[in-house]
Coordinates of C-alpha atoms (C1' of nucleotides) in Angstrom, one line a residue:
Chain A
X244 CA 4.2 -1.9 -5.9
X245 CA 1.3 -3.7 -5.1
X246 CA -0.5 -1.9 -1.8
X247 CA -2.4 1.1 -3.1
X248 CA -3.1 -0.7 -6.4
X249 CA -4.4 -3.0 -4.8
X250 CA -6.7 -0.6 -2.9
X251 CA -7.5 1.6 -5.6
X252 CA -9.2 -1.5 -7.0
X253 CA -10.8 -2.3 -4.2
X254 CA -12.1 1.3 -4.0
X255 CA -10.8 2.0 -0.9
X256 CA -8.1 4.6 0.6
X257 CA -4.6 3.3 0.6
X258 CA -4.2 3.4 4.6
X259 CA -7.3 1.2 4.9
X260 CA -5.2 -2.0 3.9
X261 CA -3.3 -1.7 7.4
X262 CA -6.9 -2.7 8.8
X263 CA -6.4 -6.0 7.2
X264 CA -2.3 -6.4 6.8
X265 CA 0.4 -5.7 8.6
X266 CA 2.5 -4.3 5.8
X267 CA 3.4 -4.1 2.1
X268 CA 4.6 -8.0 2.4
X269 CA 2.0 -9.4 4.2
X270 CA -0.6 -7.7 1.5
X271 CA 1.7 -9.5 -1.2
X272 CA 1.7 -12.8 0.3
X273 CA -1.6 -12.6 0.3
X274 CA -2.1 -11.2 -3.0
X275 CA 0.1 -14.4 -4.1
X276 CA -1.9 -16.9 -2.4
X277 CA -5.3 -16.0 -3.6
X278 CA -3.3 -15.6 -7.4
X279 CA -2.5 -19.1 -6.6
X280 CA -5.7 -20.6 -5.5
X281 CA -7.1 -19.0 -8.6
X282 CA -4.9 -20.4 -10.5
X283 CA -5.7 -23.8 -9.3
X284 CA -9.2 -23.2 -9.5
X285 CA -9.1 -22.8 -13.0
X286 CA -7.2 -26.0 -13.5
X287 CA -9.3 -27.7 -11.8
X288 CA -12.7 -26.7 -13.8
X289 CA -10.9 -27.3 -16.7
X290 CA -9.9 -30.7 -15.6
X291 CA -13.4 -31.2 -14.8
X292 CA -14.5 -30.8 -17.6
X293 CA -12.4 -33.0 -19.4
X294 CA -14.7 -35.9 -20.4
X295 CA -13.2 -40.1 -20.5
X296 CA -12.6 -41.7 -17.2
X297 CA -9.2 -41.9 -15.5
X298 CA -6.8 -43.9 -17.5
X299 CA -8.1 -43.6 -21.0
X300 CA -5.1 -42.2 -23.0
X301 CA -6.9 -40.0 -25.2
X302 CA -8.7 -38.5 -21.6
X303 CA -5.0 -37.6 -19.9
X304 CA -3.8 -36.7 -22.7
X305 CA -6.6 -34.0 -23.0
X306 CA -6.6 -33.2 -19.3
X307 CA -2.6 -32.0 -19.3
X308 CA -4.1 -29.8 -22.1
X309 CA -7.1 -28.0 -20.1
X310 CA -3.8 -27.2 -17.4
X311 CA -2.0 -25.8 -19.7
X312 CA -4.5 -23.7 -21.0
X313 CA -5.9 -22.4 -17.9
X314 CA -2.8 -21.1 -17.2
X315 CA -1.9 -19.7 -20.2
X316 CA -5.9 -18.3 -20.0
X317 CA -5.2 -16.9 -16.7
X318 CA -1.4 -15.5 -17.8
X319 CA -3.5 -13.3 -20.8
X320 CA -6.7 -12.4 -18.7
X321 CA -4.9 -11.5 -15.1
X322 CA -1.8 -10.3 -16.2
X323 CA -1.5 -8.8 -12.4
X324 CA -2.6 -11.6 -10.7
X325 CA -0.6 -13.8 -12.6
X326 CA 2.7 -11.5 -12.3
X327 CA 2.1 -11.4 -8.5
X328 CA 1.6 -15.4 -8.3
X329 CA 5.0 -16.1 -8.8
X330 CA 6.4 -12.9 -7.3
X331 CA 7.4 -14.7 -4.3
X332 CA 10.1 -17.9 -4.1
X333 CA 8.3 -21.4 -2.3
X334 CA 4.7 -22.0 -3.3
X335 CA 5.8 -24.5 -1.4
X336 CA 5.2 -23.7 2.0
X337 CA 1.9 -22.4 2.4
X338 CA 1.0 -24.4 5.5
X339 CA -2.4 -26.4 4.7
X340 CA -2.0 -27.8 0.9
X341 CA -5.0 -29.6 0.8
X342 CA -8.7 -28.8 1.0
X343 CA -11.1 -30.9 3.0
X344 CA -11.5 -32.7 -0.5
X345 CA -7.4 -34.3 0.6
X346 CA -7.0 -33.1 -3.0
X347 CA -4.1 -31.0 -2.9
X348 CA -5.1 -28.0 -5.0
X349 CA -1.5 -26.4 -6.0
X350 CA -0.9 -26.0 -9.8
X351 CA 2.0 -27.8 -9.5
X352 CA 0.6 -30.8 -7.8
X353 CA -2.5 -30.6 -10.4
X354 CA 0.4 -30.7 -13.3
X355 CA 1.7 -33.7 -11.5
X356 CA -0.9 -35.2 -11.1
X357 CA -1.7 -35.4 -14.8
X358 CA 1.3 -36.6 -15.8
X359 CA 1.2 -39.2 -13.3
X360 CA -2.0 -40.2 -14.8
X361 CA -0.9 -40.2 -18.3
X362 CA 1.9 -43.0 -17.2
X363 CA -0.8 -45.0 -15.9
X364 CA -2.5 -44.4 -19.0
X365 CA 0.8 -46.1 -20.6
X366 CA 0.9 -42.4 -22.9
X367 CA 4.3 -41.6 -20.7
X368 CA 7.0 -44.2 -20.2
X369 CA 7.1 -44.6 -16.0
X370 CA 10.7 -44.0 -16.8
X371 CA 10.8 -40.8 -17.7
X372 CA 8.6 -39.9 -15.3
X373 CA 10.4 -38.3 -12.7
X374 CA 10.7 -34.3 -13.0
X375 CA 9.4 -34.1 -16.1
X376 CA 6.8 -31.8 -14.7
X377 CA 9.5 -28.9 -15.1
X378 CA 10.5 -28.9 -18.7
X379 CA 6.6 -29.3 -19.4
X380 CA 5.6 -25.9 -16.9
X381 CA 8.6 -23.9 -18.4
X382 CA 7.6 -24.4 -21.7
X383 CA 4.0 -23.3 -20.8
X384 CA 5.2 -20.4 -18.3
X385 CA 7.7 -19.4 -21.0
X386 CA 5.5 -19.2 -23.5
X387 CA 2.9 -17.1 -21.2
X388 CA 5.8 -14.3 -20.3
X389 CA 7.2 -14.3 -23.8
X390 CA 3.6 -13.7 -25.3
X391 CA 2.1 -11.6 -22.0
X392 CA 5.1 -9.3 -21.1
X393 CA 7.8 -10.1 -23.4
X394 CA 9.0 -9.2 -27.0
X395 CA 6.4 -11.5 -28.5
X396 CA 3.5 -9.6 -26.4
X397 CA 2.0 -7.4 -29.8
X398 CA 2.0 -10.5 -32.0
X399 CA -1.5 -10.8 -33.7
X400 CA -4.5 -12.7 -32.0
X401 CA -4.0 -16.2 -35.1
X402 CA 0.1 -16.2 -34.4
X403 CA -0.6 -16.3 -30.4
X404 CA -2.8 -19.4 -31.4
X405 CA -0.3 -20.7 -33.9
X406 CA 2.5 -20.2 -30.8
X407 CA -0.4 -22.1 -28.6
X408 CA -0.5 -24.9 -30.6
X409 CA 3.5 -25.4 -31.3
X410 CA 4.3 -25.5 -28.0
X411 CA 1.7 -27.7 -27.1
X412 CA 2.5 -30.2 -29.7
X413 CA 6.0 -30.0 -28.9
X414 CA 4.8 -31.3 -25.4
X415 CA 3.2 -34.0 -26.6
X416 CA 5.9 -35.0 -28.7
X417 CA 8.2 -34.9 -26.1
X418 CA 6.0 -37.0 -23.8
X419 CA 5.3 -39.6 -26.5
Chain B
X258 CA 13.3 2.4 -13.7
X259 CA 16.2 2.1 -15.7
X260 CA 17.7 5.6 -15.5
X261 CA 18.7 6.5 -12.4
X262 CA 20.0 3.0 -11.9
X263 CA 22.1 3.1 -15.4
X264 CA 23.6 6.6 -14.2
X265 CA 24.3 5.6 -10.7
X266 CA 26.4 2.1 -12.5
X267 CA 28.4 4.5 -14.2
X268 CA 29.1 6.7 -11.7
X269 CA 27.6 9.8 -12.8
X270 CA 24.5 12.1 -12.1
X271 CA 21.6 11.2 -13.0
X272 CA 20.6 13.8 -15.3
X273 CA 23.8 13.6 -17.5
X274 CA 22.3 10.8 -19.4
X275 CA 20.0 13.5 -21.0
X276 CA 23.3 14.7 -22.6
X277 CA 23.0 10.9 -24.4
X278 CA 19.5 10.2 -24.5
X279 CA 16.2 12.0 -25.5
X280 CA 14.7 10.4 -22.2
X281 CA 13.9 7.2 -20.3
X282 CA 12.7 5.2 -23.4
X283 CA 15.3 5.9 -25.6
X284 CA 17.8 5.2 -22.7
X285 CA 15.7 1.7 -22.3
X286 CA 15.9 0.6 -25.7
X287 CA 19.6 1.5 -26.2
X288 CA 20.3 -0.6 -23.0
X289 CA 17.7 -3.1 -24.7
X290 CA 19.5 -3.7 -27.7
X291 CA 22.9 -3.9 -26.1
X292 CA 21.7 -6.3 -23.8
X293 CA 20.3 -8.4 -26.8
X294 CA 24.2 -7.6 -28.5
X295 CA 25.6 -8.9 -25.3
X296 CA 23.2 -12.4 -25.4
X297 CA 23.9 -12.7 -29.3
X298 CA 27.7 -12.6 -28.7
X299 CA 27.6 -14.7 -25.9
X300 CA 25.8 -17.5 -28.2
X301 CA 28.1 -17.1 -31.1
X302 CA 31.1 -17.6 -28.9
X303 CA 29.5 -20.6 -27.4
X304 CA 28.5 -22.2 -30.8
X305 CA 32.2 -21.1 -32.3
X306 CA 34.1 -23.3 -29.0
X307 CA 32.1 -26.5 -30.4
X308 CA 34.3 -28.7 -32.3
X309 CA 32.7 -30.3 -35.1
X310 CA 32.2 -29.5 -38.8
X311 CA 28.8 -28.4 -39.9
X312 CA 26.5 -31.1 -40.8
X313 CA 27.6 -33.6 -38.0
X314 CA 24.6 -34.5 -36.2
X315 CA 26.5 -35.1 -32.8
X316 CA 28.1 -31.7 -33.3
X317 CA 25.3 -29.7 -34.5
X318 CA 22.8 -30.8 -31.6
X319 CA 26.1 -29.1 -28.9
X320 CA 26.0 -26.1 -31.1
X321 CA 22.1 -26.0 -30.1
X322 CA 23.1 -26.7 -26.3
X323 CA 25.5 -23.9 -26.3
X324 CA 23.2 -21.6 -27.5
X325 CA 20.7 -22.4 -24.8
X326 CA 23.3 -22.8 -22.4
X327 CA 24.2 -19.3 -23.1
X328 CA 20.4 -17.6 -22.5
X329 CA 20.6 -19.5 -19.2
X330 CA 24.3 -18.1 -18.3
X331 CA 23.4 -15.0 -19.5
X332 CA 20.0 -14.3 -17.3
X333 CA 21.6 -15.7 -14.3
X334 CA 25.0 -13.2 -14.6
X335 CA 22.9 -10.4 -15.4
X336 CA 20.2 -10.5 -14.3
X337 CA 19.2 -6.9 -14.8
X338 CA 20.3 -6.8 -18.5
X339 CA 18.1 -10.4 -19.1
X340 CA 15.1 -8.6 -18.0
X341 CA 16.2 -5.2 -20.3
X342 CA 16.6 -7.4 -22.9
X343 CA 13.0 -9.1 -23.5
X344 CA 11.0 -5.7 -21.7
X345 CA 10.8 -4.2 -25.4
X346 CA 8.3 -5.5 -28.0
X347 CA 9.0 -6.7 -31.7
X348 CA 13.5 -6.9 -30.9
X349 CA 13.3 -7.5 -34.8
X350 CA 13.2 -4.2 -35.8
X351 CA 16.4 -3.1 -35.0
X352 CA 17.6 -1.5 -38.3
X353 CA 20.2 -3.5 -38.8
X354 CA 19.9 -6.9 -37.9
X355 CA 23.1 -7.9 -39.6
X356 CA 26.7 -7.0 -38.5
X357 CA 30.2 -7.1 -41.4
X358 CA 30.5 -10.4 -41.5
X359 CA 26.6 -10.9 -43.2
X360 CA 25.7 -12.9 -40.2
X361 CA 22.8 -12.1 -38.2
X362 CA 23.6 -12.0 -34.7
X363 CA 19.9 -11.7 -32.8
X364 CA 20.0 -14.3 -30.7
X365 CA 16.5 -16.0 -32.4
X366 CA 18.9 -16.4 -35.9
X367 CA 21.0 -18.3 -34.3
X368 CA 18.8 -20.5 -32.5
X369 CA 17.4 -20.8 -36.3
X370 CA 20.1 -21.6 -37.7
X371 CA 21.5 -24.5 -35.1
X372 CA 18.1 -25.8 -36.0
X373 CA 18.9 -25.8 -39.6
X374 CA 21.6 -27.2 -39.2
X375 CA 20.2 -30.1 -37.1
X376 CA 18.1 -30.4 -40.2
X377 CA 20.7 -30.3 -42.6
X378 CA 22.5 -33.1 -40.4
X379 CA 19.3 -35.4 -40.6
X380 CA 18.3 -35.1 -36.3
X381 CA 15.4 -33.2 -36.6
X382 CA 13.0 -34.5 -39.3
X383 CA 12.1 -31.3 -41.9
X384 CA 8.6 -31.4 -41.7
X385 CA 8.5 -30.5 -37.6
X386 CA 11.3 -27.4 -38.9
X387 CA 8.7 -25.2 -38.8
X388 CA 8.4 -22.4 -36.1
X389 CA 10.0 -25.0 -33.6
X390 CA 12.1 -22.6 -32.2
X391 CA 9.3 -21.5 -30.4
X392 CA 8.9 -24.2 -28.0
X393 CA 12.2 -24.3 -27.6
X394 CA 12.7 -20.6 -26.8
X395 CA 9.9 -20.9 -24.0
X396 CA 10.9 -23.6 -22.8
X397 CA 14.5 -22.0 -22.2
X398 CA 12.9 -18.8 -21.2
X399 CA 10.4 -20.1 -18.6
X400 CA 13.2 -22.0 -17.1
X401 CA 15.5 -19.0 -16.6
X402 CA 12.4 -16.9 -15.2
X403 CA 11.4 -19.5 -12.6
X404 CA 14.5 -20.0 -11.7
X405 CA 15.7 -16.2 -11.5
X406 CA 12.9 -14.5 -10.7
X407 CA 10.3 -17.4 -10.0
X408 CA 8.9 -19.3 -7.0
X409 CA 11.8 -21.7 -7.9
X410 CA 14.7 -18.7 -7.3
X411 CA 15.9 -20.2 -4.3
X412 CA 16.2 -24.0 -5.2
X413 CA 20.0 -25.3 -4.6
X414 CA 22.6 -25.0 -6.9
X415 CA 22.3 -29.0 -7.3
X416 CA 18.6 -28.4 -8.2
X417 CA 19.3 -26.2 -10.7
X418 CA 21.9 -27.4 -12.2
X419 CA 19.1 -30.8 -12.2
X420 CA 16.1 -28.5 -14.0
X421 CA 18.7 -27.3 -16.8
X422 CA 19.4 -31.2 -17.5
X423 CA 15.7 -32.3 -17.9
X424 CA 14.7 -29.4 -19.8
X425 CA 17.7 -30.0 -22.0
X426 CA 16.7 -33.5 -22.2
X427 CA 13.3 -32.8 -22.9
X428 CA 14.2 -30.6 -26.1
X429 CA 16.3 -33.2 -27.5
X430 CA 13.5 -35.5 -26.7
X431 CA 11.3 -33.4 -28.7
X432 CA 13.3 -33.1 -31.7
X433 CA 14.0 -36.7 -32.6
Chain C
dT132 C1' -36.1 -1.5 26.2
dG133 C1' -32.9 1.7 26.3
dT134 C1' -28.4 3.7 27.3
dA135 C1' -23.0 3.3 27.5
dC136 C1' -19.2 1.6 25.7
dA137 C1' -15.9 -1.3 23.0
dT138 C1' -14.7 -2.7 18.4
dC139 C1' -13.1 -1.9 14.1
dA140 C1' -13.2 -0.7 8.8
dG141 C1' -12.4 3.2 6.7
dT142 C1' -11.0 8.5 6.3
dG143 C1' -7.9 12.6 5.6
dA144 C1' -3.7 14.7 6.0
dA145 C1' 1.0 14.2 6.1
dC146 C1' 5.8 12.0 6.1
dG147 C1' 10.1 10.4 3.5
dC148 C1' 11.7 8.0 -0.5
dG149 C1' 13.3 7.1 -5.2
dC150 C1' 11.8 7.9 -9.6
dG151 C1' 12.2 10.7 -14.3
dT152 C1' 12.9 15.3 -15.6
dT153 C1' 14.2 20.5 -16.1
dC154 C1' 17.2 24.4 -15.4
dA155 C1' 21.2 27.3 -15.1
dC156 C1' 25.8 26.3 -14.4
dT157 C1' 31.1 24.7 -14.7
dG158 C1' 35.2 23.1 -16.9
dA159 C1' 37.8 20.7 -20.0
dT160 C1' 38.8 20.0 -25.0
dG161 C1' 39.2 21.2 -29.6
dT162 C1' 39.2 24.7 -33.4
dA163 C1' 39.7 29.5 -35.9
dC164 C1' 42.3 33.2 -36.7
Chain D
dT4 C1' 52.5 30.6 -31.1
dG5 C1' 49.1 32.4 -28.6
dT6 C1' 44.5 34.1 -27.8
dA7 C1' 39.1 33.8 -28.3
dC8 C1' 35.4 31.1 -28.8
dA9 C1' 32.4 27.1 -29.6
dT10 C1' 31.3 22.5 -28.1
dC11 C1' 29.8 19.4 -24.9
dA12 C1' 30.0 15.9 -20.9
dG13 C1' 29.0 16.4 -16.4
dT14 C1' 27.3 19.1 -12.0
dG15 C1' 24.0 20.8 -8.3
dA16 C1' 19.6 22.1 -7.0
dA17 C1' 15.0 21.7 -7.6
dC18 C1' 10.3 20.0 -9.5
dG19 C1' 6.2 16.8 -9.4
dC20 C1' 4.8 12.1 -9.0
dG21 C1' 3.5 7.7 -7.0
dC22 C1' 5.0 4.7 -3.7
dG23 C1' 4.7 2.6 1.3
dT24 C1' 3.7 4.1 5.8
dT25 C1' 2.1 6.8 10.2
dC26 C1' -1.1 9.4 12.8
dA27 C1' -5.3 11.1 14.9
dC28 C1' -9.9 10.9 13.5
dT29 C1' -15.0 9.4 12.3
dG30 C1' -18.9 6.4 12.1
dA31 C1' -21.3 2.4 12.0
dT32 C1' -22.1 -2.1 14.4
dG33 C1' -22.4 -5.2 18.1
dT34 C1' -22.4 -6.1 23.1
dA35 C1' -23.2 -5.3 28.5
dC36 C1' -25.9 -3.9 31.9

DNA sequence: TGTACATCAGTGAACGCGCGTTCACTGATGTAC
DNA sequence: TGTACATCAGTGAACGCGCGTTCACTGATGTAC
């Protein structure tokens, strides 16, 4: 389900991906991957672009907000890519996890990272710390299937925001 | 994608469910709203086996746990009914949303209403009532798609059983 | 500098498969007289 | 009470469609001598 698509937009003739893959799985491996390095990518800008140096609470705080909204950004404009991303079961194990920067670039580890610096930032108590990073990315990823695929997927453009904003103050609260 | 697989559960050929159905999208949104029927009784009898008379705040924060423990029961038994369930837009507008005994059954009332209720008892502060059930829904949801048909589909039983305790913790967190 | 050959991304036609759907049909059940 | 007929769930064969996949092929690009 993901070949000649795949193909089509590439503008290409469906055989020609056997050029590059071995077979449907490889292509969707691969699809997955780039899904997820794009992914990361946006967190990363958006972390970037954060302003406050590390530790200021205000700064973290603000910085576990541009994650979340890249990926709820990239859940509502790459609805395709973003299905694929988590098509596949260990994002785990895709070999090198780190660029030559020794940042590990994985949305997960991004998430984690935040979080790790809001403790420092004395916003999260070090004692709730641990696996906290999963209620937080369910909420988010719930909220981007509900709103992208699911039943709440035709609800107008100021209730998506409203939805936005609820579930990211519920974050906050909870973190607080 | 739902037909052929419907008729072949039954045991019966596959164009005999145009003796029942128009086509595949009338066929999809019965199955739709009995799999929402199914999730809606499953959290009423959860909520009905907690002891504990209404107002209690001890009692009415399990009546929200069963209901949430009953989504996560409910996409991991049937799996193919859970994603039925949520493929249809706007699930309110089923006619009648309210069965003989005046209750409504849709599973989103009655997550409403154990939030009322943890209102009513004094848990959850009045002023954060308000479209809270939306965090809390995605944050349910997101966990029961990651975990059914997400990159975390394969984690342990131990693990899972591990997510479902810190998201649960992290919605209680959130609400007092 | 030019010719010969390997490499390789992409083409065109065809395959089997499962899907939703249509058609004419059978066979049991209930109802009319 | 028995016969005639309508109703209707289910059957069997066939359709067009998009999917992943295979095959023999073309045509451009780079490399060897």
């Amino acid at each position: 389900m993901v070949l000649r698509e795949a193909t089509r937009k590439v503008g290409v003739v469906p055989n020609a991906a056997y050029r590059h893959f071995a077979d449907h799985d490889e292509l969707l491996a691969a699809v997955c991957e780039a899904a997820m390095r794009e992914l990361g990518a946006r967190m990363a800008t958006g972390v970037a672009s954060v302003r406050g140096k590390r530790g200021d609470p205000a700064a973290a705080g603000r910085r576990l907000g541009a994650i979340g909204s890249a990926y709820l950004e990239f859940a509502r404009e790459e609805p395709g890519l973003f299905a694929t991303a988590f098509a596949l079961p260990q994002q785990h194990a895709y070999g090198a996890s780190k660029d030559g920067s020794g940042e590990d670039w994985r949305p997960l580890a991004q998430l984690r990272t935040a979080l790790d610096e809001l403790v420092d930032a004395g916003v999260l108590d070090r004692k709730r710390r641990d696996g906290i990073e999963y209620p937080i990315w369910s909420a988010v990823h719930g909220l981007a299937v509900l709103t992208g695929q699911g039943p709440l997927r035709d609800v107008p453009e100021p209730m998506r925001h409203r939805l936005e904003k609820l579930v990211s103050r519920f974050i906050e609260q909870g973190l607080t």
